[in-house]
PDB file of C-alpha atoms in Angstrom:
ATOM      1  CA  MET F   1      77.899  74.877 126.713  1.00 73.00           C
ATOM      2  CA  ALA F   2      78.135  73.228 123.158  1.00 86.00           C
ATOM      3  CA  LYS F   3      79.595  69.823 122.940  1.00 91.00           C
ATOM      4  CA  LEU F   4      81.090  67.484 120.393  1.00 93.00           C
ATOM      5  CA  VAL F   5      80.949  63.726 120.868  1.00 94.00           C
ATOM      6  CA  ILE F   6      83.927  61.898 119.405  1.00 92.00           C
ATOM      7  CA  GLN F   7      82.788  59.092 117.097  1.00 94.00           C
ATOM      8  CA  THR F   8      86.195  57.572 116.093  1.00 91.00           C
ATOM      9  CA  GLY F   9      89.360  56.263 117.720  1.00 88.00           C
ATOM     10  CA  LYS F  10      90.244  55.295 121.130  1.00 90.00           C
ATOM     11  CA  LEU F  11      88.369  58.325 122.734  1.00 90.00           C
ATOM     12  CA  ALA F  12      85.112  57.357 120.873  1.00 92.00           C
ATOM     13  CA  GLY F  13      82.102  58.398 123.112  1.00 93.00           C
ATOM     14  CA  LYS F  14      83.985  61.102 124.977  1.00 94.00           C
ATOM     15  CA  GLN F  15      82.603  64.667 124.917  1.00 93.00           C
ATOM     16  CA  LEU F  16      84.449  67.845 124.082  1.00 91.00           C
ATOM     17  CA  ALA F  17      83.098  71.070 125.461  1.00 90.00           C
ATOM     18  CA  ILE F  18      83.277  73.943 122.951  1.00 90.00           C
ATOM     19  CA  PRO F  19      83.799  77.314 124.715  1.00 87.00           C
ATOM     20  CA  SER F  20      82.268  80.504 123.384  1.00 84.00           C
ATOM     21  CA  LYS F  21      85.649  81.793 122.233  1.00 92.00           C
ATOM     22  CA  GLU F  22      87.091  80.582 118.842  1.00 94.00           C
ATOM     23  CA  VAL F  23      89.144  77.486 119.096  1.00 94.00           C
ATOM     24  CA  LEU F  24      91.141  75.677 116.523  1.00 96.00           C
ATOM     25  CA  ILE F  25      91.458  71.965 115.440  1.00 95.00           C
ATOM     26  CA  GLY F  26      94.744  70.917 113.808  1.00 96.00           C
ATOM     27  CA  ARG F  27      98.204  69.606 114.272  1.00 96.00           C
ATOM     28  CA  ASP F  28      99.754  72.828 115.575  1.00 95.00           C
ATOM     29  CA  GLU F  29     100.745  72.805 119.326  1.00 94.00           C
ATOM     30  CA  GLY F  30      98.446  75.885 119.926  1.00 93.00           C
ATOM     31  CA  CYS F  31      95.316  74.213 118.763  1.00 93.00           C
ATOM     32  CA  TYR F  32      92.553  73.418 121.292  1.00 90.00           C
ATOM     33  CA  ILE F  33      91.837  70.131 119.633  1.00 90.00           C
ATOM     34  CA  ARG F  34      95.234  68.730 118.462  1.00 92.00           C
ATOM     35  CA  MET F  35      95.547  65.665 116.370  1.00 91.00           C
ATOM     36  CA  GLY F  36      98.607  64.132 114.856  1.00 89.00           C
ATOM     37  CA  SER F  37      97.283  62.780 111.588  1.00 92.00           C
ATOM     38  CA  PRO F  38      98.998  63.904 108.355  1.00 93.00           C
ATOM     39  CA  ASP F  39      95.498  64.337 106.867  1.00 94.00           C
ATOM     40  CA  ILE F  40      94.931  67.230 109.187  1.00 95.00           C
ATOM     41  CA  SER F  41      96.417  70.515 108.498  1.00 96.00           C
ATOM     42  CA  ARG F  42      98.365  72.411 111.169  1.00 96.00           C
ATOM     43  CA  LYS F  43      95.429  74.830 111.527  1.00 96.00           C
ATOM     44  CA  HIS F  44      92.649  72.944 109.967  1.00 97.00           C
ATOM     45  CA  CYS F  45      89.452  74.497 111.065  1.00 96.00           C
ATOM     46  CA  SER F  46      87.941  76.818 113.670  1.00 96.00           C
ATOM     47  CA  LEU F  47      84.950  76.234 116.078  1.00 95.00           C
ATOM     48  CA  ARG F  48      82.985  78.669 118.071  1.00 94.00           C
ATOM     49  CA  ALA F  49      79.886  78.137 120.171  1.00 91.00           C
ATOM     50  CA  THR F  50      77.116  80.542 119.286  1.00 90.00           C
ATOM     51  CA  PRO F  51      73.398  80.790 120.312  1.00 88.00           C
ATOM     52  CA  GLU F  52      72.468  79.258 116.862  1.00 88.00           C
ATOM     53  CA  GLY F  53      74.883  76.275 117.311  1.00 89.00           C
ATOM     54  CA  ILE F  54      78.594  75.604 116.719  1.00 93.00           C
ATOM     55  CA  ARG F  55      80.068  77.646 113.973  1.00 94.00           C
ATOM     56  CA  VAL F  56      82.673  75.899 111.948  1.00 95.00           C
ATOM     57  CA  ALA F  57      84.986  77.336 109.301  1.00 95.00           C
ATOM     58  CA  ASP F  58      87.689  75.673 107.261  1.00 96.00           C
ATOM     59  CA  LEU F  59      91.007  77.511 107.456  1.00 96.00           C
ATOM     60  CA  GLY F  60      92.232  76.568 104.053  1.00 95.00           C
ATOM     61  CA  SER F  61      93.052  72.956 104.922  1.00 95.00           C
ATOM     62  CA  ALA F  62      94.397  70.656 102.288  1.00 93.00           C
ATOM     63  CA  ASN F  63      91.752  67.966 102.822  1.00 94.00           C
ATOM     64  CA  GLY F  64      88.746  70.169 103.674  1.00 94.00           C
ATOM     65  CA  THR F  65      86.244  70.189 106.530  1.00 96.00           C
ATOM     66  CA  TRP F  66      83.081  68.167 106.052  1.00 95.00           C
ATOM     67  CA  VAL F  67      79.633  68.489 107.619  1.00 95.00           C
ATOM     68  CA  ASN F  68      77.238  65.622 107.092  1.00 92.00           C
ATOM     69  CA  ASP F  69      79.535  64.273 104.334  1.00 91.00           C
ATOM     70  CA  VAL F  70      79.485  67.520 102.342  1.00 92.00           C
ATOM     71  CA  GLN F  71      82.641  69.701 102.119  1.00 94.00           C
ATOM     72  CA  ILE F  72      81.868  73.211 103.531  1.00 93.00           C
ATOM     73  CA  VAL F  73      83.009  76.301 101.586  1.00 90.00           C
ATOM     74  CA  GLY F  74      82.323  78.954 104.172  1.00 91.00           C
ATOM     75  CA  PRO F  75      81.354  79.275 107.749  1.00 94.00           C
ATOM     76  CA  THR F  76      78.648  76.744 108.627  1.00 94.00           C
ATOM     77  CA  ILE F  77      76.388  76.391 111.712  1.00 93.00           C
ATOM     78  CA  LEU F  78      76.342  72.862 113.162  1.00 93.00           C
ATOM     79  CA  LYS F  79      73.069  71.745 114.677  1.00 90.00           C
ATOM     80  CA  PRO F  80      72.473  68.816 117.161  1.00 91.00           C
ATOM     81  CA  GLY F  81      72.985  65.556 115.451  1.00 91.00           C
ATOM     82  CA  ASP F  82      75.277  66.969 112.690  1.00 92.00           C
ATOM     83  CA  LEU F  83      78.410  65.108 111.915  1.00 94.00           C
ATOM     84  CA  LEU F  84      81.745  67.021 111.520  1.00 96.00           C
ATOM     85  CA  ARG F  85      84.676  65.257 109.791  1.00 96.00           C
ATOM     86  CA  VAL F  86      88.173  66.670 110.082  1.00 96.00           C
ATOM     87  CA  GLY F  87      90.628  64.247 108.359  1.00 94.00           C
ATOM     88  CA  PRO F  88      90.039  60.749 109.729  1.00 94.00           C
ATOM     89  CA  ALA F  89      88.355  62.186 112.881  1.00 94.00           C
ATOM     90  CA  LEU F  90      84.530  62.269 113.208  1.00 95.00           C
ATOM     91  CA  PHE F  91      82.575  64.286 115.744  1.00 95.00           C
ATOM     92  CA  GLN F  92      78.801  64.579 116.320  1.00 94.00           C
ATOM     93  CA  VAL F  93      77.193  67.544 117.798  1.00 93.00           C
ATOM     94  CA  ASP F  94      75.586  66.587 121.134  1.00 89.00           C
ATOM     95  CA  GLY F  95      71.921  67.186 121.646  1.00 78.00           C
ATOM     96  CA  PRO F  96      68.481  66.006 120.220  1.00 69.00           C
ATOM     97  CA  LYS F  97      68.459  65.640 116.493  1.00 66.00           C
ATOM     98  CA  PRO F  98      65.892  67.786 114.588  1.00 64.00           C
ATOM     99  CA  PRO F  99      62.916  66.009 113.024  1.00 67.00           C
ATOM    100  CA  PRO F 100      63.546  64.673 109.473  1.00 69.00           C
ATOM    101  CA  ILE F 101      62.346  66.779 106.567  1.00 69.00           C
ATOM    102  CA  PRO F 102      59.425  65.045 104.852  1.00 72.00           C
ATOM    103  CA  ASP F 103      60.402  64.250 101.232  1.00 71.00           C
ATOM    104  CA  ALA F 104      57.338  65.973  99.881  1.00 71.00           C
ATOM    105  CA  ASP F 105      58.619  69.373 101.279  1.00 73.00           C
ATOM    106  CA  ILE F 106      61.954  68.902  99.622  1.00 71.00           C
ATOM    107  CA  ALA F 107      60.275  67.924  96.340  1.00 70.00           C
ATOM    108  CA  ASP F 108      58.065  71.025  96.525  1.00 71.00           C
ATOM    109  CA  TRP F 109      61.060  73.236  97.296  1.00 69.00           C
ATOM    110  CA  LEU F 110      62.967  71.881  94.282  1.00 70.00           C
ATOM    111  CA  THR F 111      60.156  72.381  91.821  1.00 66.00           C
ATOM    112  CA  ASP F 112      59.405  76.003  93.016  1.00 63.00           C
ATOM    113  CA  GLY F 113      61.958  77.240  90.429  1.00 54.00           C
ATOM    114  CA  ASP F 114      59.711  75.906  87.575  1.00 53.00           C
ATOM    115  CA  SER F 115      57.073  78.729  88.010  1.00 52.00           C
ATOM    116  CA  LYS F 116      58.685  80.711  85.231  1.00 50.00           C
ATOM    117  CA  THR F 117      57.904  77.960  82.657  1.00 50.00           C
ATOM    118  CA  GLY F 118      54.658  76.838  84.145  1.00 51.00           C
ATOM    119  CA  MET F 119      55.961  73.194  84.136  1.00 51.00           C
ATOM    120  CA  THR F 120      54.646  70.758  86.569  1.00 51.00           C
ATOM    121  CA  SER F 121      56.720  68.273  88.341  1.00 47.00           C
ATOM    122  CA  ASP F 122      55.381  65.596  86.042  1.00 49.00           C
ATOM    123  CA  GLU F 123      56.900  67.134  83.009  1.00 50.00           C
ATOM    124  CA  ASP F 124      60.520  66.383  82.039  1.00 51.00           C
ATOM    125  CA  THR F 125      61.071  68.814  79.137  1.00 49.00           C
ATOM    126  CA  ALA F 126      59.368  71.818  77.680  1.00 48.00           C
ATOM    127  CA  ILE F 127      60.190  74.005  74.722  1.00 50.00           C
ATOM    128  CA  HIS F 128      58.439  77.271  74.476  1.00 51.00           C
ATOM    129  CA  LYS F 129      58.560  79.390  71.359  1.00 51.00           C
ATOM    130  CA  ALA F 130      57.535  82.984  71.486  1.00 55.00           C
ATOM    131  CA  SER F 131      57.077  85.532  68.754  1.00 54.00           C
ATOM    132  CA  PRO F 132      59.374  88.510  68.649  1.00 55.00           C
ATOM    133  CA  ALA F 133      56.519  90.834  69.573  1.00 54.00           C
ATOM    134  CA  ALA F 134      55.709  88.744  72.611  1.00 51.00           C
ATOM    135  CA  VAL F 135      59.331  88.716  73.775  1.00 48.00           C
ATOM    136  CA  ALA F 136      59.419  92.560  73.508  1.00 50.00           C
ATOM    137  CA  THR F 137      56.559  92.981  75.785  1.00 51.00           C
ATOM    138  CA  VAL F 138      57.950  90.803  78.573  1.00 50.00           C
ATOM    139  CA  ALA F 139      58.172  92.884  81.733  1.00 53.00           C
ATOM    140  CA  ALA F 140      61.400  93.146  83.647  1.00 52.00           C
ATOM    141  CA  PRO F 141      61.581  90.928  86.639  1.00 56.00           C
ATOM    142  CA  ALA F 142      60.725  92.409  90.008  1.00 57.00           C
ATOM    143  CA  PRO F 143      63.805  93.342  92.064  1.00 57.00           C
ATOM    144  CA  ARG F 144      64.804  90.647  94.425  1.00 57.00           C
ATOM    145  CA  PRO F 145      64.918  91.486  98.214  1.00 59.00           C
ATOM    146  CA  LEU F 146      68.314  92.146  99.649  1.00 55.00           C
ATOM    147  CA  GLN F 147      69.966  89.132 100.981  1.00 55.00           C
ATOM    148  CA  PRO F 148      73.194  88.709 102.984  1.00 56.00           C
ATOM    149  CA  PRO F 149      76.233  87.994 100.859  1.00 55.00           C
ATOM    150  CA  GLN F 150      76.609  84.268 100.211  1.00 57.00           C
ATOM    151  CA  PRO F 151      79.960  82.402 100.026  1.00 56.00           C
ATOM    152  CA  ALA F 152      81.028  81.612  96.499  1.00 55.00           C
ATOM    153  CA  ARG F 153      79.527  78.331  95.458  1.00 56.00           C
ATOM    154  CA  LEU F 154      81.980  75.969  93.927  1.00 58.00           C
ATOM    155  CA  LYS F 155      80.989  73.408  91.381  1.00 64.00           C
ATOM    156  CA  ARG F 156      80.059  70.291  93.300  1.00 68.00           C
ATOM    157  CA  VAL F 157      81.131  66.772  92.297  1.00 74.00           C
ATOM    158  CA  PHE F 158      79.246  64.146  94.263  1.00 72.00           C
ATOM    159  CA  LYS F 159      80.561  60.719  94.756  1.00 74.00           C
ATOM    160  CA  THR F 160      77.175  59.201  95.537  1.00 77.00           C
ATOM    161  CA  ILE F 161      73.479  59.988  95.178  1.00 78.00           C
ATOM    162  CA  ALA F 162      73.221  59.929  98.991  1.00 76.00           C
ATOM    163  CA  GLU F 163      75.940  62.691  99.158  1.00 78.00           C
ATOM    164  CA  GLU F 164      74.034  64.757  96.555  1.00 80.00           C
ATOM    165  CA  ALA F 165      70.689  64.275  98.518  1.00 80.00           C
ATOM    166  CA  GLN F 166      72.386  65.401 101.745  1.00 80.00           C
ATOM    167  CA  TYR F 167      73.733  68.585  99.973  1.00 81.00           C
ATOM    168  CA  ILE F 168      70.179  69.309  98.575  1.00 83.00           C
ATOM    169  CA  ILE F 169      68.700  68.820 102.167  1.00 83.00           C
ATOM    170  CA  ALA F 170      71.295  71.173 103.590  1.00 81.00           C
ATOM    171  CA  LEU F 171      70.395  73.878 100.966  1.00 82.00           C
ATOM    172  CA  TYR F 172      66.819  73.396 101.701  1.00 84.00           C
ATOM    173  CA  GLN F 173      67.400  73.904 105.419  1.00 81.00           C
ATOM    174  CA  GLU F 174      69.521  77.015 104.717  1.00 82.00           C
ATOM    175  CA  GLN F 175      66.673  78.451 102.623  1.00 83.00           C
ATOM    176  CA  LYS F 176      64.072  77.754 105.233  1.00 82.00           C
ATOM    177  CA  ALA F 177      66.380  79.302 107.988  1.00 78.00           C
ATOM    178  CA  LEU F 178      66.853  82.407 105.784  1.00 79.00           C
ATOM    179  CA  GLU F 179      63.068  82.663 105.116  1.00 81.00           C
ATOM    180  CA  ALA F 180      62.528  82.411 108.936  1.00 76.00           C
ATOM    181  CA  GLU F 181      64.976  85.168 109.722  1.00 73.00           C
ATOM    182  CA  GLN F 182      63.441  87.405 107.059  1.00 75.00           C
ATOM    183  CA  GLY F 183      59.946  86.718 108.495  1.00 70.00           C
ATOM    184  CA  GLN F 184      61.029  87.597 112.014  1.00 63.00           C
ATOM    185  CA  GLY F 185      62.399  91.063 110.884  1.00 55.00           C
ATOM    186  CA  GLN F 186      59.185  92.103 109.206  1.00 53.00           C
ATOM    187  CA  PRO F 187      56.245  93.674 111.175  1.00 51.00           C
TER     188      PRO F 187
END
């Protein structure tokens, strides 16, 4: 059974078992995890244990639900070691933490998008001018493979570089998980 370890308050260190049915965190009397803080909405977020990890979804709360100090915008899978912040309460997913991602892997992933321009990671800026004839002969891009619908991405404003780095790492992990899923479905 999936477990969250309370990191704050008088119950710090205690474990909460998350059942496979959906449970709510909030101030409402019907919530599985009930907290009285005014920073927590009546029905703040939902949790459900799945084979992939604990799925958390914000329920339109006023202050948002945060995973590893990044506000979530859609359902998110929590892995062992992840931190979940709901108002002033902080929880950590129980279990061994995954190994850290080497910085080189993230840097390579971030520079993959430059293949269109031929820029290397050492270049800062490039301006390419093409003749009208060259522009007319450019082939249409190949169709992209179908991907599951993604939640709308909101413009992010980061308070610190560390917060932005954590967001980039989370995007990298999502992309690698999607690539792994697509690789398993192919013969």
